[in-house]
CSV table of C-alpha atoms and ligand atoms in Angstrom, one decimal:
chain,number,residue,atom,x,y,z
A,1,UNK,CA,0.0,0.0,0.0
A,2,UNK,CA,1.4,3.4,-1.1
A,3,UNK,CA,0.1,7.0,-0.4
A,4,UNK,CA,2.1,9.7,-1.9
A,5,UNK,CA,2.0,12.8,-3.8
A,6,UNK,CA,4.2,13.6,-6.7
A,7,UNK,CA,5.1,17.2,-6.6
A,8,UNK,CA,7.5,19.4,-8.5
A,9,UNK,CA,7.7,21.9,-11.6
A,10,UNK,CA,6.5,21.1,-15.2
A,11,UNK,CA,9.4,18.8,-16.5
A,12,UNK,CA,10.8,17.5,-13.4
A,13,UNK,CA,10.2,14.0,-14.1
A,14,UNK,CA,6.7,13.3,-12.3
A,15,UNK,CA,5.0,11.4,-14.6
A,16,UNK,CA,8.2,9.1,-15.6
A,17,UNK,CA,8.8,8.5,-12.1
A,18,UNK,CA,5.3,8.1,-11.0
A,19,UNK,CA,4.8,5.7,-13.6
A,20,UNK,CA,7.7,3.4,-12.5
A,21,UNK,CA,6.7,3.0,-8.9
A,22,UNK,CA,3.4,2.5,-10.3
A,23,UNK,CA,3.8,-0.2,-12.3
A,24,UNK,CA,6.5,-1.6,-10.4
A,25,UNK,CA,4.2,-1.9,-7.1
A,26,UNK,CA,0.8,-1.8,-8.7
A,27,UNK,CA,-0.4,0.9,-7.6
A,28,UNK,CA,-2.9,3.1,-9.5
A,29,UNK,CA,-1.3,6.1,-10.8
A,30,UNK,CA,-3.5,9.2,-11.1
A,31,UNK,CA,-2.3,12.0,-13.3
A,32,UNK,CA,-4.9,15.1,-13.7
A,33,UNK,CA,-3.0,16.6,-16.7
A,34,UNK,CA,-3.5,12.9,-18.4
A,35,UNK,CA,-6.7,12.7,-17.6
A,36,UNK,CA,-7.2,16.3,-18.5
A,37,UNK,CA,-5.8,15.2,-22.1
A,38,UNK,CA,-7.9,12.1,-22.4
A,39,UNK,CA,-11.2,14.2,-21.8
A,40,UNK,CA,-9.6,17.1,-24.2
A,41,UNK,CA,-9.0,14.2,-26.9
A,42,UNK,CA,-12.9,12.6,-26.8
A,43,UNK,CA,-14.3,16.1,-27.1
A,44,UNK,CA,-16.4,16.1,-23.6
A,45,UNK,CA,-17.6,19.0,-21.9
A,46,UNK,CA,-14.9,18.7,-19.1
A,47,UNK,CA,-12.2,18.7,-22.0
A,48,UNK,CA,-13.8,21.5,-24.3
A,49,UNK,CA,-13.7,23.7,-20.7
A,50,UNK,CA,-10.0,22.3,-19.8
A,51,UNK,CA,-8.9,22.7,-23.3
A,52,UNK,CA,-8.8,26.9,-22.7
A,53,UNK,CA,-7.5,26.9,-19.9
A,54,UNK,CA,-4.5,24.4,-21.0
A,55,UNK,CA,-3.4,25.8,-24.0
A,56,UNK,CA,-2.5,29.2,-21.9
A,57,UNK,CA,-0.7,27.2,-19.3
A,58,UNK,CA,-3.4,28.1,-16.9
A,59,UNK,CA,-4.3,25.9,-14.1
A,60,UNK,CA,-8.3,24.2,-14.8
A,61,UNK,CA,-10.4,25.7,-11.9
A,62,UNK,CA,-10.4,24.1,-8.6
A,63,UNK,CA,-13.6,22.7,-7.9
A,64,UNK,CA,-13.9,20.8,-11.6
A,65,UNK,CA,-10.2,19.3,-10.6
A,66,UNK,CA,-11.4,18.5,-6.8
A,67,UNK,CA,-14.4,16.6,-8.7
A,68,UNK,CA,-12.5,14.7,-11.1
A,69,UNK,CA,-10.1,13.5,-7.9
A,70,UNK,CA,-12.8,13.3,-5.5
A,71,UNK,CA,-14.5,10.5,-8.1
A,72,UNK,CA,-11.2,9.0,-8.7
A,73,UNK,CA,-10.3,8.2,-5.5
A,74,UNK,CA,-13.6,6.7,-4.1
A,75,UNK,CA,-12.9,3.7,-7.0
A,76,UNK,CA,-12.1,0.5,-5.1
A,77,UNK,CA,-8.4,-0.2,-6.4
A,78,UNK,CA,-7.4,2.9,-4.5
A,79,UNK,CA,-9.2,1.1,-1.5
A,80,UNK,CA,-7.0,-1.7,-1.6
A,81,UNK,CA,-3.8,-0.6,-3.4
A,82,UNK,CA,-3.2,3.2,-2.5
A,83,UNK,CA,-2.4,6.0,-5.2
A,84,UNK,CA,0.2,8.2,-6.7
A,85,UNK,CA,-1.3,11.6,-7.2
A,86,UNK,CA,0.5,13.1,-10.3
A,87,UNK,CA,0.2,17.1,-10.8
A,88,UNK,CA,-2.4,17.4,-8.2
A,89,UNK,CA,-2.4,19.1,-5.9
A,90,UNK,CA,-1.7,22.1,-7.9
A,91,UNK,CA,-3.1,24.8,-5.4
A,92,UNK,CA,-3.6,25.4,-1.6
A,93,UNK,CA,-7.5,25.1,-2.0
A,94,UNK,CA,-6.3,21.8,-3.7
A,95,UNK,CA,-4.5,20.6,-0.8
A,96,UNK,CA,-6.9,21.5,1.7
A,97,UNK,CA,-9.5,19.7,-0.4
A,98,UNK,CA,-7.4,16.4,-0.4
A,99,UNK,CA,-6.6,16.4,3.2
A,100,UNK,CA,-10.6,16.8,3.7
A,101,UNK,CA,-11.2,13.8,1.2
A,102,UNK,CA,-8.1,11.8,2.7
A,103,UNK,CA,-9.9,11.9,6.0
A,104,UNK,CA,-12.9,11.2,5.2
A,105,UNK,CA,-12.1,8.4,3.7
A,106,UNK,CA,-9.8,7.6,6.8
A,107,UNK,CA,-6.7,6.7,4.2
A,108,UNK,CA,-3.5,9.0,5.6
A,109,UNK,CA,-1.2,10.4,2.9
A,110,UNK,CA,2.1,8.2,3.6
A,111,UNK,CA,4.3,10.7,2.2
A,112,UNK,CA,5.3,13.6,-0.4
A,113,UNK,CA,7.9,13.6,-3.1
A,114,UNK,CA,9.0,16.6,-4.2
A,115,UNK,CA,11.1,16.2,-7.1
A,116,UNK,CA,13.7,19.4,-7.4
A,117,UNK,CA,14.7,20.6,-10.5
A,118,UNK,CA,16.6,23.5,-12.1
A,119,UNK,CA,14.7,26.2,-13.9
A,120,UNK,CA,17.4,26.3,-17.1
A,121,UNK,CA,17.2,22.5,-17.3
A,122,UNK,CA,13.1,22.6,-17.2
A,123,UNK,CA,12.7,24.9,-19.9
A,124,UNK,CA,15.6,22.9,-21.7
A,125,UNK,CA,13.4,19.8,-21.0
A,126,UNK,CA,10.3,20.5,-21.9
A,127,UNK,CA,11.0,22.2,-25.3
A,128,UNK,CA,12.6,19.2,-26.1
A,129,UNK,CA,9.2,16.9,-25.0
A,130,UNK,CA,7.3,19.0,-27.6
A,131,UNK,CA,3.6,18.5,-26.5
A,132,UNK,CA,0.7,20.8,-27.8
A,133,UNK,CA,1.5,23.0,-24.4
A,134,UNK,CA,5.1,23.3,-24.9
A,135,UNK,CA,6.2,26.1,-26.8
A,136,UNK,CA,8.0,28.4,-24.9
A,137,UNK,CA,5.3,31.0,-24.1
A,138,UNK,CA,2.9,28.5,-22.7
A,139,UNK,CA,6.3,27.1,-20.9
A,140,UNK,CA,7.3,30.4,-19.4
A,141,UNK,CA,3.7,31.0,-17.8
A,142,UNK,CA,3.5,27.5,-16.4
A,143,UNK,CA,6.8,28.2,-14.8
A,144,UNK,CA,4.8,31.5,-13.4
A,145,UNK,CA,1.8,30.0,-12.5
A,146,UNK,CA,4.2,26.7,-10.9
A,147,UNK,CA,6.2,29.4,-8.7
A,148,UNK,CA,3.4,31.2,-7.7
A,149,UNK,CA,0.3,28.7,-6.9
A,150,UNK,CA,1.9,25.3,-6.5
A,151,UNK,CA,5.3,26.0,-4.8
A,152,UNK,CA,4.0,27.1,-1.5
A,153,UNK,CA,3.2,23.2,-1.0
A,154,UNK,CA,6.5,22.3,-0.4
A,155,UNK,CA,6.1,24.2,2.9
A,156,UNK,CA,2.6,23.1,3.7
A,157,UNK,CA,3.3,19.6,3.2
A,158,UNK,CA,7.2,20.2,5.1
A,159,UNK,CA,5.1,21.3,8.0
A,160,UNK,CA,3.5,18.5,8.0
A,161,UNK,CA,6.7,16.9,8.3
A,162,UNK,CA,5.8,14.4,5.2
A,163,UNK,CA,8.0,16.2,2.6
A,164,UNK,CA,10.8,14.1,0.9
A,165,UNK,CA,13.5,16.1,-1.6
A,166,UNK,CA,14.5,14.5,-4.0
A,167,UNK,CA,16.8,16.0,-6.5
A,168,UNK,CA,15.4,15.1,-10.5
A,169,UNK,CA,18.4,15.2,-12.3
A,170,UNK,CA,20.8,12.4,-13.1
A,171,UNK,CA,19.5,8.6,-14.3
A,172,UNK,CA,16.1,7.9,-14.0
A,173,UNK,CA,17.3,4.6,-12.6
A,174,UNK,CA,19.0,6.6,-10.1
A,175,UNK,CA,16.2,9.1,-9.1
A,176,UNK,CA,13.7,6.2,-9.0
A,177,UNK,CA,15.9,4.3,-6.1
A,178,UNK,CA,15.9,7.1,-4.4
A,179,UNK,CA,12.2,7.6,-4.4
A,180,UNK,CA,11.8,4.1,-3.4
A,181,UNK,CA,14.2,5.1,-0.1
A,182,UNK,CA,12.2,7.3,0.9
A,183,UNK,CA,8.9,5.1,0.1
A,184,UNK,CA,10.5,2.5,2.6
A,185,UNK,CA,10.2,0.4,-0.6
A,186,UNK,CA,13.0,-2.4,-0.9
A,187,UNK,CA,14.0,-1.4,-4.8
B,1,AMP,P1,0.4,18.3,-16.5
B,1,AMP,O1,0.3,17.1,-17.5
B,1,AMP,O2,0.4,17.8,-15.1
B,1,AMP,O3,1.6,19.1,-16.8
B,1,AMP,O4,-0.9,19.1,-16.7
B,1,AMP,C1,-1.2,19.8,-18.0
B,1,AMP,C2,-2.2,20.9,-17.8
B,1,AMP,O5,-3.4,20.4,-17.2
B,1,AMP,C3,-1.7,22.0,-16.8
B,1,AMP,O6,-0.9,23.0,-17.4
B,1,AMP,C4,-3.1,22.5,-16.3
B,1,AMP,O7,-3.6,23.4,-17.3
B,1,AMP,C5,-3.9,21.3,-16.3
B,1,AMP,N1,-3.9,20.6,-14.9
B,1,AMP,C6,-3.4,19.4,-14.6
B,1,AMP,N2,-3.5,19.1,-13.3
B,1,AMP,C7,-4.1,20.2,-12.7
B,1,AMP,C8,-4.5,20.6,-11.4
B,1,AMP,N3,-4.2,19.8,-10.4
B,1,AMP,N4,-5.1,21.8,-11.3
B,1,AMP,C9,-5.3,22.6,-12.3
B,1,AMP,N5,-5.0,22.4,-13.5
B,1,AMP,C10,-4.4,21.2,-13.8
């Protein structure tokens, strides 16, 4: 059973990593922006509204991301196996709303994993990745938004003394033994 939070910049390796331990431990990996992009892709309502918001590096409102979470982890394999939250949560009302939802639900967030990375090798990064919300304006305002909205988490969750550094540069192989460390996982 795992409980953690990915958190970090665009580009610092949270869905690679999350993806890993995922599969690795089978544990249900839940990424917003994927999801996000799935919805975007079939043309619903949720991904027509997303869709504006994405393609300006904006974040999608709280309360339709607290929805889509809020669903997700009610499903039963989260029950028994845990999760690995992926770019949520993005915000302090975010946060709030998962510790809300965490107790309710009586399941205690094991741990989060911040995954550090420099600002010259992010951009570097994620021009190089090349998705339909890369290019270097939409880059630079996610960096913005990143810094202003989603980076005061490291100190809400390092208050709650469940923060973990790990630094996201170097092998993958590398970063993901160290996330397994820190997961008490054997590797
Ligand atoms: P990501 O794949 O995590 O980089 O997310 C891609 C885009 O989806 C972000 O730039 C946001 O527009 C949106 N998004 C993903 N997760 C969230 C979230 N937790 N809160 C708000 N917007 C999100």
């Amino acid at each position: 059973m795992i409980r953690v939070v990915f958190l970090g910049p665009p580009g610092a390796g949270k869905g690679t990593q999350a993806e890993r331990i995922a599969r690795k431990y089978n544990v249900p990996h839940i990424s917003t922006g994927d999801i996000l992009r799935e919805a975007v892709k079939e043309g619903t309502e949720l991904g027509k509204i997303a869709k504006s918001y994405m393609d300006k590096g904006e974040l999608v409102p709280d309360d339709i991301i607290i929805g889509i979470i809020k669903e997700r982890l009610s499903q039963p394999d989260v029950k028994e196996r845990g999760f690995i939250l992926d770019g949520f949560p993005r915000t302090l009302a975010q946060a709030e709303a998962l510790d809300k939802m965490l107790e309710d639900l009586s399941m205690p967030l094991d741990r989060v994993i911040y995954l550090n990375v420099d600002d010259e090798e992010i951009v570097k990064r994620l021009l190089a990745r090349g998705r339909a919300d890369d290019t270097e304006e939409v880059i630079r305002n996610r960096l913005r938004v990143y810094r202003e909205q989603t980076a005061p988490l490291i100190d809400y969750y390092s208050e709650k003394c469940i923060l973990a550094e790990v630094y996201g540069v170097g092998e993958i192989d590398e970063i993901t033994k160290k996330i397994e460390e820190f997961l008490g996982l054997e590797g």
